[in-house]
JSON list of C-alpha atoms in Angstrom, two decimals:
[
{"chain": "K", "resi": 113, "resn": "UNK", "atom": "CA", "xyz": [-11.14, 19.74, -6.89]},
{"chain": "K", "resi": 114, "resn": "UNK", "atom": "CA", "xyz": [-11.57, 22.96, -8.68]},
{"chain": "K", "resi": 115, "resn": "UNK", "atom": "CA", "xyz": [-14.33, 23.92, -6.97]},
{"chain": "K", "resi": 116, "resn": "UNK", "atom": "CA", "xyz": [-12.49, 24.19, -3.38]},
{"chain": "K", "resi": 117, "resn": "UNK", "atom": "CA", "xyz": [-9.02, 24.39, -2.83]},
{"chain": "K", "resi": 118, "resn": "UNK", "atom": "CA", "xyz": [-9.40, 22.51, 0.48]},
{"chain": "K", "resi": 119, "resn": "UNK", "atom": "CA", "xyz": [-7.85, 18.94, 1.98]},
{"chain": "K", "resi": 120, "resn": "UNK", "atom": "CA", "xyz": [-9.61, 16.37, 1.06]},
{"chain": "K", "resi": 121, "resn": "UNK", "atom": "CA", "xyz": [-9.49, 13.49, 3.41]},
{"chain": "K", "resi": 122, "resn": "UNK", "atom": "CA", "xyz": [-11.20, 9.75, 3.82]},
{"chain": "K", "resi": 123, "resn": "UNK", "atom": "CA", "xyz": [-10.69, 6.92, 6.62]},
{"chain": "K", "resi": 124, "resn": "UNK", "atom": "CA", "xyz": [-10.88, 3.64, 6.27]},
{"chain": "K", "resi": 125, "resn": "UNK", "atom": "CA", "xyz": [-11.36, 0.73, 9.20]},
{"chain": "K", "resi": 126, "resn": "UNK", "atom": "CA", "xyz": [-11.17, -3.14, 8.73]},
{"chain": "K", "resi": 127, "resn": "UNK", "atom": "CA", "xyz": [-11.65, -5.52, 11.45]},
{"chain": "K", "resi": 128, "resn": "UNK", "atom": "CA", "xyz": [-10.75, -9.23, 11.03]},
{"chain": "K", "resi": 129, "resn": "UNK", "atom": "CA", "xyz": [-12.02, -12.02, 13.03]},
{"chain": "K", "resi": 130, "resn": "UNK", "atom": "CA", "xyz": [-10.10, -15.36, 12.78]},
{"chain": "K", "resi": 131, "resn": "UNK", "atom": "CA", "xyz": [-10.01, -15.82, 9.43]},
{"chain": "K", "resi": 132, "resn": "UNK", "atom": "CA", "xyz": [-13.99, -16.20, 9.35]},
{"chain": "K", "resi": 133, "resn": "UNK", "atom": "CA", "xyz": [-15.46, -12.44, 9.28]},
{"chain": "K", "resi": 134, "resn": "UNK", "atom": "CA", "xyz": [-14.34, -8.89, 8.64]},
{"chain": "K", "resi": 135, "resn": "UNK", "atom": "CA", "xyz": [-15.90, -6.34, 8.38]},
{"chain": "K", "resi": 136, "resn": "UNK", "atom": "CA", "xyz": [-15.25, -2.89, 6.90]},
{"chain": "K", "resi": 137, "resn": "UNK", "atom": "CA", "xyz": [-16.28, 0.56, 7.53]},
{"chain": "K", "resi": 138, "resn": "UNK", "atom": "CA", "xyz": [-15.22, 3.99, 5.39]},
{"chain": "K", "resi": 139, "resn": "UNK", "atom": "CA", "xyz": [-15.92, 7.80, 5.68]},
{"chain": "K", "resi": 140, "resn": "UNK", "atom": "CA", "xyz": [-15.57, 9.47, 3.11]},
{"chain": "K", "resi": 141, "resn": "UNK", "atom": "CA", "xyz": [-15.57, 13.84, 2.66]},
{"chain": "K", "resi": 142, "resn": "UNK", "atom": "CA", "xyz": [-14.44, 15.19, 6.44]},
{"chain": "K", "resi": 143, "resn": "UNK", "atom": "CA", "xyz": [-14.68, 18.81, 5.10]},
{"chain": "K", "resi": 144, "resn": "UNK", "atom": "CA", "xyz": [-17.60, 18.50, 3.08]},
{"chain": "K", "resi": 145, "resn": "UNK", "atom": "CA", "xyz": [-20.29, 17.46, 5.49]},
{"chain": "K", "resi": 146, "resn": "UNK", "atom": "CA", "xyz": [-23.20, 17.30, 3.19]},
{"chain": "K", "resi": 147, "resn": "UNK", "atom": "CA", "xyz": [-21.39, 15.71, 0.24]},
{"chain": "K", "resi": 148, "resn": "UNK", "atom": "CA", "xyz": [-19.75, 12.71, 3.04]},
{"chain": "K", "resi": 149, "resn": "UNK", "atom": "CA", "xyz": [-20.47, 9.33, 1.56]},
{"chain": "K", "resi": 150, "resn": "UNK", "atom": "CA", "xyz": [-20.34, 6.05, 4.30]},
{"chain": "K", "resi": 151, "resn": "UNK", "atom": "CA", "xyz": [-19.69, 2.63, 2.63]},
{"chain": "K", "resi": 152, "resn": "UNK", "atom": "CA", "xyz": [-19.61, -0.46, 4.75]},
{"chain": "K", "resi": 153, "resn": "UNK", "atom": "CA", "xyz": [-19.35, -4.15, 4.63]},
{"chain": "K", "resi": 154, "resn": "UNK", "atom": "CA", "xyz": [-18.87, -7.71, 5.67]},
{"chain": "K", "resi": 155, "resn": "UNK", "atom": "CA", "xyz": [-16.60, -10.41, 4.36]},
{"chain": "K", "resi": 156, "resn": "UNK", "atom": "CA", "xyz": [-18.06, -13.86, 5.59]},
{"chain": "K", "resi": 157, "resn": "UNK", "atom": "CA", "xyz": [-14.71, -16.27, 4.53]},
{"chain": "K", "resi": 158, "resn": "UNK", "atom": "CA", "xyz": [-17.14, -19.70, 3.19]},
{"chain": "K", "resi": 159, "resn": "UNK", "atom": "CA", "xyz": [-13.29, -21.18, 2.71]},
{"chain": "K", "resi": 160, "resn": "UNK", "atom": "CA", "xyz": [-10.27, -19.88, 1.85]},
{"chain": "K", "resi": 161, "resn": "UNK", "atom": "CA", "xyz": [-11.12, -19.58, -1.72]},
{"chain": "K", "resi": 162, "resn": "UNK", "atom": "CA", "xyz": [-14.91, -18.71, -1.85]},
{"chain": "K", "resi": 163, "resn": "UNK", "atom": "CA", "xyz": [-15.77, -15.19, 0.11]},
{"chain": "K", "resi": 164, "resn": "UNK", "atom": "CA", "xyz": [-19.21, -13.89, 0.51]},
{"chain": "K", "resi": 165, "resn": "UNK", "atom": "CA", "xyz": [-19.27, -9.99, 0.44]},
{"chain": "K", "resi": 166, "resn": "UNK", "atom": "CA", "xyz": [-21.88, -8.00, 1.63]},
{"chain": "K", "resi": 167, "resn": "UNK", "atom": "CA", "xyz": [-21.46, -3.65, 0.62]},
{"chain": "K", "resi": 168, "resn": "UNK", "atom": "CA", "xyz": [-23.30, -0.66, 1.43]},
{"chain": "K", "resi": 169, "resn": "UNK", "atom": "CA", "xyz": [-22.24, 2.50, -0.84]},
{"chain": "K", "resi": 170, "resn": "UNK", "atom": "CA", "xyz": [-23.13, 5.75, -0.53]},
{"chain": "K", "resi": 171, "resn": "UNK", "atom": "CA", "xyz": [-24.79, 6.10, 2.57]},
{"chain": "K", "resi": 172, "resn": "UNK", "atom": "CA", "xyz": [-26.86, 8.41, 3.50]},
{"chain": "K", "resi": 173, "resn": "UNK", "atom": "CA", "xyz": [-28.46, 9.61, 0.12]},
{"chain": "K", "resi": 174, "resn": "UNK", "atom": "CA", "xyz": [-29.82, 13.42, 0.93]},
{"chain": "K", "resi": 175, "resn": "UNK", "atom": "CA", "xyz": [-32.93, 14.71, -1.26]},
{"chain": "K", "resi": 176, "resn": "UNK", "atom": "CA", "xyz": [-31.67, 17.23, -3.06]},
{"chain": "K", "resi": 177, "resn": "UNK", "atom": "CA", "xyz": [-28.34, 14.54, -4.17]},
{"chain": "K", "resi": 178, "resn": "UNK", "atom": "CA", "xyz": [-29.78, 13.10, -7.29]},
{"chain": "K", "resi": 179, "resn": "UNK", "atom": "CA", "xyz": [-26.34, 12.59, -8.75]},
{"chain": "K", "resi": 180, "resn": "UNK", "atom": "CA", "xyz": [-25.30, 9.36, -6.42]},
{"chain": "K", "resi": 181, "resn": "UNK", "atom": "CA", "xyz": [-27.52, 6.13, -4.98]},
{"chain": "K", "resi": 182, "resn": "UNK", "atom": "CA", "xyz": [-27.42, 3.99, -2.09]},
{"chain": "K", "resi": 183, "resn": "UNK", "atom": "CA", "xyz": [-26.43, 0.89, -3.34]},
{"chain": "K", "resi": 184, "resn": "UNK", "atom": "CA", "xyz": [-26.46, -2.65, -2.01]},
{"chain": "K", "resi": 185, "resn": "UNK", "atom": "CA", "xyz": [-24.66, -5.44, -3.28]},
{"chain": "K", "resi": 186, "resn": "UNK", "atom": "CA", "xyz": [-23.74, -9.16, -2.80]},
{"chain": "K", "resi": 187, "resn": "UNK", "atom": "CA", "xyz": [-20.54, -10.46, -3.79]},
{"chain": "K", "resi": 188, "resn": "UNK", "atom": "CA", "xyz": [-19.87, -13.91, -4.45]},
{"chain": "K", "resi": 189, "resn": "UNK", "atom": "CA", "xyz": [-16.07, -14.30, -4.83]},
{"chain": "K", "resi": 190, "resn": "UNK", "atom": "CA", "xyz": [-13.76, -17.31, -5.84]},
{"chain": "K", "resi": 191, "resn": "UNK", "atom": "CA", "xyz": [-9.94, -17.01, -6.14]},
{"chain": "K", "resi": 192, "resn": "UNK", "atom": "CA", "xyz": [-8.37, -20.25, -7.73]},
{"chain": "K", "resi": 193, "resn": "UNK", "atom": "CA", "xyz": [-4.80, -20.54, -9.36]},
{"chain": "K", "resi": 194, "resn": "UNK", "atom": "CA", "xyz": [-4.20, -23.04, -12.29]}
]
């Protein structure tokens, strides 16, 4: 933030289909075209305690960006009370 004393601004979108999918989209940077990140994902609900996640982060990478990767990752996710 010390570099510009602009707005900074993200959005955010989540979509949920009975209980069973979602998935989830985010922009990231409006003012800053060539620093904007895009993350997205799916939820797959295997029952109501055990989620499957699937995440994009950081998308697009641009060549001269060596500071931040596209990742991909799989979350497995269990939520149990005892």
């Amino acid at each position: 933030f010390s570099e510009h004393n602009s707005a900074r601004a993200f959005a955010g979108l989540t979509s949920t289909y009975e209980k069973m999918f979602q998935l989830m989209f985010e922009y990231d940077n409006f003012d800053m075209y060539k620093e904007r990140r895009i993350n997205y994902g799916a939820k797959l609900f295997i029952t109501p305690v055990f989620t499957v996640d699937l995440i994009g982060r950081n998308v697009p990478v641009y060549q001269n960006d060596k500071t931040r990767e596209t990742e991909r990752v799989v979350r497995l996710s269990y939520a149990g009370s005892f």
